[in-house]
């Protein structure tokens, strides 16, 4: 256990959920952007709050721990910790959050806060919880952010790499290998709330579409495991969610076409959007893809931000 009052530093990566065809089950972590946090634990008197959140960015996210995603995740962890200690350990956490991943951008900003907080807390307490436990705690943050306890951002944020959520209840996360992949992300500066992007989805799926979709998911997983880039590219197809959600993102179809012409293996909406990601085999192609993204959004006058990065294999890291 880290001594009381001693601050640690945490780095929590952005994540791309769904990976096009795997709605709510596939996701991967990226090396850039990431959130930074600092955290310490102290003993708590019975009348003191157990979680204090200090925002050191300008996003004005709630500091009330019950309304903050990191706070909700930490409450779940604390509850289990205190139960494990039969109520004899009264502790509190103080956490400073510097969000470098813009909230609502579609690259797992809320997941980075929740996952970073619980990985940090676990480290302070001597790593008593498993990664699966931490995913379970952090999902309470996602419930606040989107109304649903999905784990496709949380899992890769905590495990690193590409992950498959085979089941939520009971939780089963499968870490998948992946070949070297370069990732280009564009974040058009519009707001798409995850809750809205979920509420417009159809609740019924046609069997023929389901068959196509599970063929693609299986193809993508096989492609990742066999380092078969062409199979990965062919499998990055979504016939269920993307046709509905893409209408929320200006220039989506054109952008996707141009990125593929520039050599990208494929890609699509990152999580619930508005960010779009593309996977490429080399850094040169990933940069050519970035150029296409910039040109298209400049031509329609839409402010945007791009990242060229790689898959992060470490997940949340304690840096000091
Ligand atoms: N799987 C979730 C969705 C991810 O697409 O709604 C949200 O970031």
PDB file of C-alpha atoms and ligand atoms in Angstrom:
ATOM      1  CA  UNK A   1       0.000   0.000   0.000  1.00  0.00           C
ATOM      2  CA  UNK A   2       1.299   3.480  -0.858  1.00  0.00           C
ATOM      3  CA  UNK A   3       1.802   5.549   2.334  1.00  0.00           C
ATOM      4  CA  UNK A   4      -1.092   7.891   3.219  1.00  0.00           C
ATOM      5  CA  UNK A   5      -0.890  11.453   1.822  1.00  0.00           C
ATOM      6  CA  UNK A   6       1.573  10.466  -0.910  1.00  0.00           C
ATOM      7  CA  UNK A   7       0.449  11.676  -4.351  1.00  0.00           C
ATOM      8  CA  UNK A   8       0.747   9.383  -7.374  1.00  0.00           C
ATOM      9  CA  UNK A   9       0.447  10.386 -11.041  1.00  0.00           C
ATOM     10  CA  UNK A  10      -1.789   8.563 -13.483  1.00  0.00           C
ATOM     11  CA  UNK A  11      -2.013   8.542 -17.281  1.00  0.00           C
ATOM     12  CA  UNK A  12      -5.301   7.285 -18.768  1.00  0.00           C
ATOM     13  CA  UNK A  13      -5.486   6.731 -22.564  1.00  0.00           C
ATOM     14  CA  UNK A  14      -8.272   7.631 -24.965  1.00  0.00           C
ATOM     15  CA  UNK A  15     -10.097   4.671 -26.486  1.00  0.00           C
ATOM     16  CA  UNK A  16     -11.995   3.878 -29.661  1.00  0.00           C
ATOM     17  CA  UNK A  17     -15.109   1.859 -28.884  1.00  0.00           C
ATOM     18  CA  UNK A  18     -17.047  -0.450 -31.245  1.00  0.00           C
ATOM     19  CA  UNK A  19     -14.204  -0.795 -33.762  1.00  0.00           C
ATOM     20  CA  UNK A  20     -16.882  -0.317 -36.431  1.00  0.00           C
ATOM     21  CA  UNK A  21     -18.695  -3.677 -36.379  1.00  0.00           C
ATOM     22  CA  UNK A  22     -18.469  -4.572 -32.656  1.00  0.00           C
ATOM     23  CA  UNK A  23     -21.056  -2.253 -31.105  1.00  0.00           C
ATOM     24  CA  UNK A  24     -20.617  -2.273 -27.314  1.00  0.00           C
ATOM     25  CA  UNK A  25     -18.169  -5.219 -27.388  1.00  0.00           C
ATOM     26  CA  UNK A  26     -14.917  -4.236 -29.178  1.00  0.00           C
ATOM     27  CA  UNK A  27     -12.542  -1.373 -28.447  1.00  0.00           C
ATOM     28  CA  UNK A  28      -8.891  -0.350 -28.387  1.00  0.00           C
ATOM     29  CA  UNK A  29      -6.718   2.136 -26.540  1.00  0.00           C
ATOM     30  CA  UNK A  30      -4.544   4.758 -28.269  1.00  0.00           C
ATOM     31  CA  UNK A  31      -1.335   6.478 -27.193  1.00  0.00           C
ATOM     32  CA  UNK A  32      -2.653   9.978 -27.836  1.00  0.00           C
ATOM     33  CA  UNK A  33      -4.642  11.779 -26.428  1.00  0.00           C
ATOM     34  CA  UNK A  34      -4.700  10.822 -22.726  1.00  0.00           C
ATOM     35  CA  UNK A  35      -5.858  12.289 -19.424  1.00  0.00           C
ATOM     36  CA  UNK A  36      -3.555  13.087 -16.510  1.00  0.00           C
ATOM     37  CA  UNK A  37      -4.515  12.683 -12.868  1.00  0.00           C
ATOM     38  CA  UNK A  38      -2.989  12.874  -9.422  1.00  0.00           C
ATOM     39  CA  UNK A  39      -4.356  10.971  -6.476  1.00  0.00           C
ATOM     40  CA  UNK A  40      -3.721  10.217  -2.797  1.00  0.00           C
ATOM     41  CA  UNK A  41      -5.498   8.452   0.045  1.00  0.00           C
ATOM     42  CA  UNK A  42      -5.915   9.497   3.677  1.00  0.00           C
ATOM     43  CA  UNK A  43      -7.655   8.222   6.759  1.00  0.00           C
ATOM     44  CA  UNK A  44     -11.198   9.521   7.112  1.00  0.00           C
ATOM     45  CA  UNK A  45     -13.190  10.702  10.121  1.00  0.00           C
ATOM     46  CA  UNK A  46     -16.793   9.550  10.022  1.00  0.00           C
ATOM     47  CA  UNK A  47     -18.210  13.007   9.171  1.00  0.00           C
ATOM     48  CA  UNK A  48     -15.821  13.634   6.259  1.00  0.00           C
ATOM     49  CA  UNK A  49     -16.590  13.025   2.550  1.00  0.00           C
ATOM     50  CA  UNK A  50     -14.838   9.963   1.167  1.00  0.00           C
ATOM     51  CA  UNK A  51     -14.039  11.465  -2.259  1.00  0.00           C
ATOM     52  CA  UNK A  52     -12.788  14.937  -3.171  1.00  0.00           C
ATOM     53  CA  UNK A  53     -12.505  15.856  -6.853  1.00  0.00           C
ATOM     54  CA  UNK A  54     -10.432  18.782  -8.048  1.00  0.00           C
ATOM     55  CA  UNK A  55     -10.677  19.681 -11.746  1.00  0.00           C
ATOM     56  CA  UNK A  56      -7.572  21.324 -13.086  1.00  0.00           C
ATOM     57  CA  UNK A  57      -8.871  21.737 -16.627  1.00  0.00           C
ATOM     58  CA  UNK A  58     -11.408  24.218 -17.986  1.00  0.00           C
ATOM     59  CA  UNK A  59     -14.297  21.859 -18.787  1.00  0.00           C
ATOM     60  CA  UNK A  60     -16.191  22.578 -15.574  1.00  0.00           C
ATOM     61  CA  UNK A  61     -17.252  18.971 -15.062  1.00  0.00           C
ATOM     62  CA  UNK A  62     -19.124  18.317 -11.799  1.00  0.00           C
ATOM     63  CA  UNK A  63     -17.003  18.073  -8.659  1.00  0.00           C
ATOM     64  CA  UNK A  64     -19.845  16.426  -6.738  1.00  0.00           C
ATOM     65  CA  UNK A  65     -18.518  12.831  -6.686  1.00  0.00           C
ATOM     66  CA  UNK A  66     -22.005  11.407  -7.172  1.00  0.00           C
ATOM     67  CA  UNK A  67     -22.344  13.291 -10.459  1.00  0.00           C
ATOM     68  CA  UNK A  68     -18.764  12.880 -11.612  1.00  0.00           C
ATOM     69  CA  UNK A  69     -17.842   9.708 -13.526  1.00  0.00           C
ATOM     70  CA  UNK A  70     -14.565   9.251 -11.606  1.00  0.00           C
ATOM     71  CA  UNK A  71     -16.462   9.775  -8.340  1.00  0.00           C
ATOM     72  CA  UNK A  72     -19.109   7.164  -9.209  1.00  0.00           C
ATOM     73  CA  UNK A  73     -16.401   4.643 -10.112  1.00  0.00           C
ATOM     74  CA  UNK A  74     -14.482   5.342  -6.891  1.00  0.00           C
ATOM     75  CA  UNK A  75     -17.619   4.968  -4.744  1.00  0.00           C
ATOM     76  CA  UNK A  76     -18.125   1.470  -6.177  1.00  0.00           C
ATOM     77  CA  UNK A  77     -14.497   0.565  -5.388  1.00  0.00           C
ATOM     78  CA  UNK A  78     -14.626   2.061  -1.873  1.00  0.00           C
ATOM     79  CA  UNK A  79     -17.814   0.213  -1.039  1.00  0.00           C
ATOM     80  CA  UNK A  80     -16.189  -3.130  -1.892  1.00  0.00           C
ATOM     81  CA  UNK A  81     -12.928  -2.187  -0.161  1.00  0.00           C
ATOM     82  CA  UNK A  82     -14.674  -1.256   3.086  1.00  0.00           C
ATOM     83  CA  UNK A  83     -16.775  -4.444   2.938  1.00  0.00           C
ATOM     84  CA  UNK A  84     -13.567  -6.483   2.479  1.00  0.00           C
ATOM     85  CA  UNK A  85     -12.140  -4.818   5.597  1.00  0.00           C
ATOM     86  CA  UNK A  86     -15.403  -5.457   7.520  1.00  0.00           C
ATOM     87  CA  UNK A  87     -15.988  -1.722   7.850  1.00  0.00           C
ATOM     88  CA  UNK A  88     -12.751  -1.263   9.845  1.00  0.00           C
ATOM     89  CA  UNK A  89     -10.911   0.756   7.200  1.00  0.00           C
ATOM     90  CA  UNK A  90     -12.227   4.291   6.819  1.00  0.00           C
ATOM     91  CA  UNK A  91     -10.358   6.016   4.027  1.00  0.00           C
ATOM     92  CA  UNK A  92     -10.835   8.914   1.634  1.00  0.00           C
ATOM     93  CA  UNK A  93      -9.414   9.746  -1.777  1.00  0.00           C
ATOM     94  CA  UNK A  94      -8.420  13.096  -3.206  1.00  0.00           C
ATOM     95  CA  UNK A  95      -8.115  13.210  -6.998  1.00  0.00           C
ATOM     96  CA  UNK A  96      -6.975  15.999  -9.319  1.00  0.00           C
ATOM     97  CA  UNK A  97      -8.120  15.552 -12.908  1.00  0.00           C
ATOM     98  CA  UNK A  98      -6.593  17.238 -15.924  1.00  0.00           C
ATOM     99  CA  UNK A  99      -8.692  16.268 -18.916  1.00  0.00           C
ATOM    100  CA  UNK A 100      -6.712  16.375 -22.127  1.00  0.00           C
ATOM    101  CA  UNK A 101      -9.385  14.241 -23.835  1.00  0.00           C
ATOM    102  CA  UNK A 102     -12.239  16.581 -24.623  1.00  0.00           C
ATOM    103  CA  UNK A 103     -15.525  15.417 -23.048  1.00  0.00           C
ATOM    104  CA  UNK A 104     -18.081  14.319 -25.652  1.00  0.00           C
ATOM    105  CA  UNK A 105     -15.497  13.800 -28.402  1.00  0.00           C
ATOM    106  CA  UNK A 106     -16.225  10.080 -28.864  1.00  0.00           C
ATOM    107  CA  UNK A 107     -12.806   8.790 -27.821  1.00  0.00           C
ATOM    108  CA  UNK A 108     -13.657   7.580 -24.335  1.00  0.00           C
ATOM    109  CA  UNK A 109     -13.219  10.738 -22.282  1.00  0.00           C
ATOM    110  CA  UNK A 110     -15.533   9.554 -19.501  1.00  0.00           C
ATOM    111  CA  UNK A 111     -13.964   6.080 -19.548  1.00  0.00           C
ATOM    112  CA  UNK A 112     -10.480   7.581 -19.100  1.00  0.00           C
ATOM    113  CA  UNK A 113     -11.654   9.449 -15.975  1.00  0.00           C
ATOM    114  CA  UNK A 114     -13.408   6.414 -14.473  1.00  0.00           C
ATOM    115  CA  UNK A 115     -10.713   3.910 -15.394  1.00  0.00           C
ATOM    116  CA  UNK A 116      -7.852   6.209 -14.380  1.00  0.00           C
ATOM    117  CA  UNK A 117      -9.465   6.819 -10.994  1.00  0.00           C
ATOM    118  CA  UNK A 118     -10.005   3.157 -10.115  1.00  0.00           C
ATOM    119  CA  UNK A 119      -6.590   1.995 -11.382  1.00  0.00           C
ATOM    120  CA  UNK A 120      -5.017   4.807  -9.310  1.00  0.00           C
ATOM    121  CA  UNK A 121      -7.057   3.895  -6.221  1.00  0.00           C
ATOM    122  CA  UNK A 122      -6.162   0.225  -6.594  1.00  0.00           C
ATOM    123  CA  UNK A 123      -2.457   1.074  -6.833  1.00  0.00           C
ATOM    124  CA  UNK A 124      -2.704   3.232  -3.683  1.00  0.00           C
ATOM    125  CA  UNK A 125      -4.369   0.329  -1.857  1.00  0.00           C
ATOM    126  CA  UNK A 126      -1.697  -2.207  -2.877  1.00  0.00           C
ATOM    127  CA  UNK A 127      -3.359  -3.659  -6.023  1.00  0.00           C
ATOM    128  CA  UNK A 128      -5.909  -5.766  -4.185  1.00  0.00           C
ATOM    129  CA  UNK A 129      -8.475  -5.800  -7.015  1.00  0.00           C
ATOM    130  CA  UNK A 130      -8.203  -7.582 -10.381  1.00  0.00           C
ATOM    131  CA  UNK A 131      -8.510  -5.793 -13.721  1.00  0.00           C
ATOM    132  CA  UNK A 132     -11.974  -7.336 -14.149  1.00  0.00           C
ATOM    133  CA  UNK A 133     -12.994  -5.848 -10.768  1.00  0.00           C
ATOM    134  CA  UNK A 134     -11.705  -2.452 -11.888  1.00  0.00           C
ATOM    135  CA  UNK A 135     -13.729  -2.634 -15.117  1.00  0.00           C
ATOM    136  CA  UNK A 136     -16.809  -3.443 -13.027  1.00  0.00           C
ATOM    137  CA  UNK A 137     -16.242  -0.403 -10.774  1.00  0.00           C
ATOM    138  CA  UNK A 138     -15.462   1.935 -13.669  1.00  0.00           C
ATOM    139  CA  UNK A 139     -18.653   0.947 -15.505  1.00  0.00           C
ATOM    140  CA  UNK A 140     -20.551   2.928 -12.847  1.00  0.00           C
ATOM    141  CA  UNK A 141     -18.972   6.036 -14.375  1.00  0.00           C
ATOM    142  CA  UNK A 142     -20.218   5.078 -17.845  1.00  0.00           C
ATOM    143  CA  UNK A 143     -23.722   4.707 -16.402  1.00  0.00           C
ATOM    144  CA  UNK A 144     -23.587   8.368 -15.381  1.00  0.00           C
ATOM    145  CA  UNK A 145     -22.131   9.494 -18.714  1.00  0.00           C
ATOM    146  CA  UNK A 146     -24.380   7.610 -21.114  1.00  0.00           C
ATOM    147  CA  UNK A 147     -27.114   5.989 -19.045  1.00  0.00           C
ATOM    148  CA  UNK A 148     -25.770   2.500 -19.787  1.00  0.00           C
ATOM    149  CA  UNK A 149     -23.064   0.365 -18.174  1.00  0.00           C
ATOM    150  CA  UNK A 150     -21.148  -0.436 -21.359  1.00  0.00           C
ATOM    151  CA  UNK A 151     -17.509  -1.554 -21.046  1.00  0.00           C
ATOM    152  CA  UNK A 152     -16.122  -1.203 -24.561  1.00  0.00           C
ATOM    153  CA  UNK A 153     -14.151   1.942 -23.660  1.00  0.00           C
ATOM    154  CA  UNK A 154     -13.384   0.987 -20.054  1.00  0.00           C
ATOM    155  CA  UNK A 155     -11.945  -2.461 -20.907  1.00  0.00           C
ATOM    156  CA  UNK A 156      -9.269  -1.305 -23.381  1.00  0.00           C
ATOM    157  CA  UNK A 157      -8.503   1.709 -21.163  1.00  0.00           C
ATOM    158  CA  UNK A 158      -7.674  -0.634 -18.268  1.00  0.00           C
ATOM    159  CA  UNK A 159      -6.221  -3.617 -20.156  1.00  0.00           C
ATOM    160  CA  UNK A 160      -4.568  -1.708 -23.031  1.00  0.00           C
ATOM    161  CA  UNK A 161      -4.557  -3.061 -26.594  1.00  0.00           C
ATOM    162  CA  UNK A 162      -7.702  -4.379 -28.251  1.00  0.00           C
ATOM    163  CA  UNK A 163     -10.346  -5.953 -26.048  1.00  0.00           C
ATOM    164  CA  UNK A 164     -13.522  -7.941 -26.539  1.00  0.00           C
ATOM    165  CA  UNK A 165     -16.317  -7.732 -23.974  1.00  0.00           C
ATOM    166  CA  UNK A 166     -17.655 -11.262 -24.428  1.00  0.00           C
ATOM    167  CA  UNK A 167     -20.217 -10.716 -21.694  1.00  0.00           C
ATOM    168  CA  UNK A 168     -21.195  -7.866 -19.371  1.00  0.00           C
ATOM    169  CA  UNK A 169     -23.216  -9.864 -16.816  1.00  0.00           C
ATOM    170  CA  UNK A 170     -21.209 -11.797 -15.756  1.00  0.00           C
ATOM    171  CA  UNK A 171     -18.267  -9.732 -16.912  1.00  0.00           C
ATOM    172  CA  UNK A 172     -15.844 -11.448 -19.267  1.00  0.00           C
ATOM    173  CA  UNK A 173     -13.144  -9.448 -21.012  1.00  0.00           C
ATOM    174  CA  UNK A 174     -10.907 -11.070 -23.624  1.00  0.00           C
ATOM    175  CA  UNK A 175      -7.653  -9.259 -24.463  1.00  0.00           C
ATOM    176  CA  UNK A 176      -6.920  -9.648 -28.190  1.00  0.00           C
ATOM    177  CA  UNK A 177      -3.524  -9.474 -29.867  1.00  0.00           C
ATOM    178  CA  UNK A 178      -3.088  -7.052 -32.734  1.00  0.00           C
ATOM    179  CA  UNK A 179      -0.470  -6.420 -35.393  1.00  0.00           C
ATOM    180  CA  UNK A 180       1.193  -2.985 -35.626  1.00  0.00           C
ATOM    181  CA  UNK A 181      -1.578  -0.568 -36.612  1.00  0.00           C
ATOM    182  CA  UNK A 182      -1.499   3.193 -37.069  1.00  0.00           C
ATOM    183  CA  UNK A 183      -4.563   5.142 -36.085  1.00  0.00           C
ATOM    184  CA  UNK A 184      -5.777   8.458 -37.489  1.00  0.00           C
ATOM    185  CA  UNK A 185      -8.569  10.217 -35.628  1.00  0.00           C
ATOM    186  CA  UNK A 186     -10.472  13.327 -36.602  1.00  0.00           C
ATOM    187  CA  UNK A 187     -12.644  15.124 -34.103  1.00  0.00           C
ATOM    188  CA  UNK A 188     -15.057  17.498 -35.813  1.00  0.00           C
ATOM    189  CA  UNK A 189     -15.952  20.159 -33.256  1.00  0.00           C
ATOM    190  CA  UNK A 190     -19.646  19.359 -32.992  1.00  0.00           C
ATOM    191  CA  UNK A 191     -21.431  17.809 -30.056  1.00  0.00           C
ATOM    192  CA  UNK A 192     -22.996  14.343 -30.237  1.00  0.00           C
ATOM    193  CA  UNK A 193     -24.197  13.106 -26.871  1.00  0.00           C
ATOM    194  CA  UNK A 194     -23.771   9.368 -26.387  1.00  0.00           C
ATOM    195  CA  UNK A 195     -27.259   9.156 -24.894  1.00  0.00           C
ATOM    196  CA  UNK A 196     -28.727  10.799 -28.042  1.00  0.00           C
ATOM    197  CA  UNK A 197     -26.615   8.650 -30.364  1.00  0.00           C
ATOM    198  CA  UNK A 198     -27.968   5.576 -28.560  1.00  0.00           C
ATOM    199  CA  UNK A 199     -31.581   6.693 -28.452  1.00  0.00           C
ATOM    200  CA  UNK A 200     -31.842   6.963 -32.262  1.00  0.00           C
ATOM    201  CA  UNK A 201     -30.826   3.322 -32.790  1.00  0.00           C
ATOM    202  CA  UNK A 202     -33.375   0.773 -33.933  1.00  0.00           C
ATOM    203  CA  UNK A 203     -34.127  -1.890 -31.343  1.00  0.00           C
ATOM    204  CA  UNK A 204     -34.756  -4.634 -33.914  1.00  0.00           C
ATOM    205  CA  UNK A 205     -32.217  -6.065 -36.320  1.00  0.00           C
ATOM    206  CA  UNK A 206     -32.952  -7.998 -39.517  1.00  0.00           C
ATOM    207  CA  UNK A 207     -31.497 -11.489 -39.587  1.00  0.00           C
ATOM    208  CA  UNK A 208     -29.637 -10.842 -42.864  1.00  0.00           C
ATOM    209  CA  UNK A 209     -27.947  -7.796 -41.279  1.00  0.00           C
ATOM    210  CA  UNK A 210     -27.113  -9.733 -38.120  1.00  0.00           C
ATOM    211  CA  UNK A 211     -25.461 -12.445 -40.239  1.00  0.00           C
ATOM    212  CA  UNK A 212     -23.332  -9.849 -42.018  1.00  0.00           C
ATOM    213  CA  UNK A 213     -22.425  -8.178 -38.748  1.00  0.00           C
ATOM    214  CA  UNK A 214     -21.304 -11.293 -36.894  1.00  0.00           C
ATOM    215  CA  UNK A 215     -19.359 -12.373 -39.990  1.00  0.00           C
ATOM    216  CA  UNK A 216     -17.522  -9.055 -39.781  1.00  0.00           C
ATOM    217  CA  UNK A 217     -16.888  -9.283 -36.031  1.00  0.00           C
ATOM    218  CA  UNK A 218     -15.506 -12.803 -36.367  1.00  0.00           C
ATOM    219  CA  UNK A 219     -13.479 -11.702 -39.418  1.00  0.00           C
ATOM    220  CA  UNK A 220     -12.038  -8.735 -37.538  1.00  0.00           C
ATOM    221  CA  UNK A 221     -11.037 -10.840 -34.529  1.00  0.00           C
ATOM    222  CA  UNK A 222      -9.489 -13.479 -36.810  1.00  0.00           C
ATOM    223  CA  UNK A 223      -7.709 -10.762 -38.816  1.00  0.00           C
ATOM    224  CA  UNK A 224      -6.221  -9.271 -35.654  1.00  0.00           C
ATOM    225  CA  UNK A 225      -5.069 -12.670 -34.410  1.00  0.00           C
ATOM    226  CA  UNK A 226      -3.564 -13.692 -37.762  1.00  0.00           C
ATOM    227  CA  UNK A 227      -2.093 -10.230 -38.520  1.00  0.00           C
ATOM    228  CA  UNK A 228      -4.071 -10.370 -41.763  1.00  0.00           C
ATOM    229  CA  UNK A 229      -4.390  -6.692 -42.704  1.00  0.00           C
ATOM    230  CA  UNK A 230      -6.656  -7.301 -45.701  1.00  0.00           C
ATOM    231  CA  UNK A 231      -9.074  -9.338 -43.606  1.00  0.00           C
ATOM    232  CA  UNK A 232      -9.047  -6.572 -40.958  1.00  0.00           C
ATOM    233  CA  UNK A 233      -9.841  -4.013 -43.660  1.00  0.00           C
ATOM    234  CA  UNK A 234     -12.697  -6.051 -45.187  1.00  0.00           C
ATOM    235  CA  UNK A 235     -14.207  -6.669 -41.758  1.00  0.00           C
ATOM    236  CA  UNK A 236     -14.333  -2.981 -40.774  1.00  0.00           C
ATOM    237  CA  UNK A 237     -17.929  -2.743 -41.974  1.00  0.00           C
ATOM    238  CA  UNK A 238     -21.028  -1.950 -39.927  1.00  0.00           C
ATOM    239  CA  UNK A 239     -24.454  -2.559 -41.483  1.00  0.00           C
ATOM    240  CA  UNK A 240     -26.446  -1.915 -38.294  1.00  0.00           C
ATOM    241  CA  UNK A 241     -25.279   1.135 -36.325  1.00  0.00           C
ATOM    242  CA  UNK A 242     -23.290   3.262 -38.784  1.00  0.00           C
ATOM    243  CA  UNK A 243     -26.090   3.792 -41.346  1.00  0.00           C
ATOM    244  CA  UNK A 244     -28.190   5.369 -38.567  1.00  0.00           C
ATOM    245  CA  UNK A 245     -25.531   7.327 -36.690  1.00  0.00           C
ATOM    246  CA  UNK A 246     -23.496   8.600 -39.620  1.00  0.00           C
ATOM    247  CA  UNK A 247     -26.212  11.135 -40.462  1.00  0.00           C
ATOM    248  CA  UNK A 248     -25.128  13.028 -37.317  1.00  0.00           C
ATOM    249  CA  UNK A 249     -21.596  13.536 -38.684  1.00  0.00           C
ATOM    250  CA  UNK A 250     -21.090  16.029 -41.549  1.00  0.00           C
ATOM    251  CA  UNK A 251     -19.254  14.621 -44.585  1.00  0.00           C
ATOM    252  CA  UNK A 252     -19.016  11.125 -43.104  1.00  0.00           C
ATOM    253  CA  UNK A 253     -19.405   9.036 -46.285  1.00  0.00           C
ATOM    254  CA  UNK A 254     -17.133  11.271 -48.350  1.00  0.00           C
ATOM    255  CA  UNK A 255     -14.488  11.267 -45.628  1.00  0.00           C
ATOM    256  CA  UNK A 256     -14.498   7.503 -45.343  1.00  0.00           C
ATOM    257  CA  UNK A 257     -14.194   7.088 -49.100  1.00  0.00           C
ATOM    258  CA  UNK A 258     -11.290   9.527 -49.369  1.00  0.00           C
ATOM    259  CA  UNK A 259      -9.427   7.938 -46.452  1.00  0.00           C
ATOM    260  CA  UNK A 260      -9.708   4.510 -48.044  1.00  0.00           C
ATOM    261  CA  UNK A 261      -8.509   5.917 -51.359  1.00  0.00           C
ATOM    262  CA  UNK A 262      -5.506   7.303 -49.455  1.00  0.00           C
ATOM    263  CA  UNK A 263      -4.712   3.735 -48.372  1.00  0.00           C
ATOM    264  CA  UNK A 264      -6.464   3.281 -45.013  1.00  0.00           C
ATOM    265  CA  UNK A 265      -7.497  -0.301 -44.252  1.00  0.00           C
ATOM    266  CA  UNK A 266     -10.847   1.025 -43.074  1.00  0.00           C
ATOM    267  CA  UNK A 267     -12.527   2.714 -40.143  1.00  0.00           C
ATOM    268  CA  UNK A 268     -15.689   4.463 -39.093  1.00  0.00           C
ATOM    269  CA  UNK A 269     -17.330   6.264 -36.205  1.00  0.00           C
ATOM    270  CA  UNK A 270     -15.290   6.213 -32.999  1.00  0.00           C
ATOM    271  CA  UNK A 271     -17.659   5.101 -30.238  1.00  0.00           C
ATOM    272  CA  UNK A 272     -20.844   7.125 -30.549  1.00  0.00           C
ATOM    273  CA  UNK A 273     -19.065   9.922 -32.461  1.00  0.00           C
ATOM    274  CA  UNK A 274     -18.535  12.586 -33.568  1.00  0.00           C
ATOM    275  CA  UNK A 275     -14.889  11.486 -33.935  1.00  0.00           C
ATOM    276  CA  UNK A 276     -14.015   9.220 -36.861  1.00  0.00           C
ATOM    277  CA  UNK A 277     -11.029   6.863 -36.857  1.00  0.00           C
ATOM    278  CA  UNK A 278      -9.103   5.055 -39.578  1.00  0.00           C
ATOM    279  CA  UNK A 279      -6.616   2.197 -39.264  1.00  0.00           C
ATOM    280  CA  UNK A 280      -3.572   2.046 -41.512  1.00  0.00           C
ATOM    281  CA  UNK A 281      -0.650  -0.290 -42.002  1.00  0.00           C
ATOM    282  CA  UNK A 282       2.059   2.398 -41.961  1.00  0.00           C
ATOM    283  CA  UNK A 283       2.665   5.820 -40.424  1.00  0.00           C
ATOM    284  CA  UNK A 284       2.987   7.349 -43.906  1.00  0.00           C
ATOM    285  CA  UNK A 285      -0.477   6.148 -44.860  1.00  0.00           C
ATOM    286  CA  UNK A 286      -1.890   7.312 -41.507  1.00  0.00           C
ATOM    287  CA  UNK A 287      -0.484  10.790 -42.231  1.00  0.00           C
ATOM    288  CA  UNK A 288      -1.868  10.796 -45.775  1.00  0.00           C
ATOM    289  CA  UNK A 289      -5.239   9.904 -44.239  1.00  0.00           C
ATOM    290  CA  UNK A 290      -4.903  12.819 -41.814  1.00  0.00           C
ATOM    291  CA  UNK A 291      -4.305  15.128 -44.770  1.00  0.00           C
ATOM    292  CA  UNK A 292      -7.529  13.940 -46.425  1.00  0.00           C
ATOM    293  CA  UNK A 293      -9.440  14.526 -43.199  1.00  0.00           C
ATOM    294  CA  UNK A 294      -8.031  18.048 -42.862  1.00  0.00           C
ATOM    295  CA  UNK A 295      -8.739  18.895 -46.495  1.00  0.00           C
ATOM    296  CA  UNK A 296     -12.333  17.707 -46.373  1.00  0.00           C
ATOM    297  CA  UNK A 297     -13.248  19.495 -43.152  1.00  0.00           C
ATOM    298  CA  UNK A 298     -11.417  22.653 -44.218  1.00  0.00           C
ATOM    299  CA  UNK A 299     -13.389  22.615 -47.483  1.00  0.00           C
ATOM    300  CA  UNK A 300     -16.701  22.551 -45.614  1.00  0.00           C
ATOM    301  CA  UNK A 301     -15.469  24.998 -42.961  1.00  0.00           C
ATOM    302  CA  UNK A 302     -15.864  22.633 -40.022  1.00  0.00           C
ATOM    303  CA  UNK A 303     -13.367  23.200 -37.173  1.00  0.00           C
ATOM    304  CA  UNK A 304     -11.720  19.934 -36.235  1.00  0.00           C
ATOM    305  CA  UNK A 305      -8.746  18.349 -34.542  1.00  0.00           C
ATOM    306  CA  UNK A 306      -6.714  15.353 -35.728  1.00  0.00           C
ATOM    307  CA  UNK A 307      -4.424  12.798 -34.086  1.00  0.00           C
ATOM    308  CA  UNK A 308      -2.042  10.321 -35.701  1.00  0.00           C
ATOM    309  CA  UNK A 309      -1.187   7.694 -33.145  1.00  0.00           C
ATOM    310  CA  UNK A 310      -0.781   3.963 -32.496  1.00  0.00           C
ATOM    311  CA  UNK A 311      -2.545   1.359 -30.367  1.00  0.00           C
ATOM    312  CA  UNK A 312      -1.636   1.738 -26.687  1.00  0.00           C
ATOM    313  CA  UNK A 313      -0.710  -1.645 -25.201  1.00  0.00           C
ATOM    314  CA  UNK A 314      -0.268  -0.576 -21.555  1.00  0.00           C
ATOM    315  CA  UNK A 315      -3.671   0.834 -20.592  1.00  0.00           C
ATOM    316  CA  UNK A 316      -3.824   3.173 -17.582  1.00  0.00           C
ATOM    317  CA  UNK A 317      -0.328   3.721 -16.206  1.00  0.00           C
ATOM    318  CA  UNK A 318       0.973   4.975 -12.886  1.00  0.00           C
ATOM    319  CA  UNK A 319       3.773   7.288 -13.904  1.00  0.00           C
ATOM    320  CA  UNK A 320       5.142   8.360 -10.493  1.00  0.00           C
TER     321      UNK A 320
HETATM  322  N1  LIG B   1     -20.500   1.452 -27.482  1.00  0.00           N
HETATM  323  C1  LIG B   1     -20.872   2.772 -27.072  1.00  0.00           C
HETATM  324  C2  LIG B   1     -21.782   3.374 -28.117  1.00  0.00           C
HETATM  325  C3  LIG B   1     -19.631   3.583 -26.932  1.00  0.00           C
HETATM  326  O1  LIG B   1     -21.467   3.248 -29.297  1.00  0.00           O
HETATM  327  O2  LIG B   1     -22.806   3.953 -27.759  1.00  0.00           O
HETATM  328  C4  LIG B   1     -19.884   4.987 -26.465  1.00  0.00           C
HETATM  329  O3  LIG B   1     -18.643   5.646 -26.371  1.00  0.00           O
END
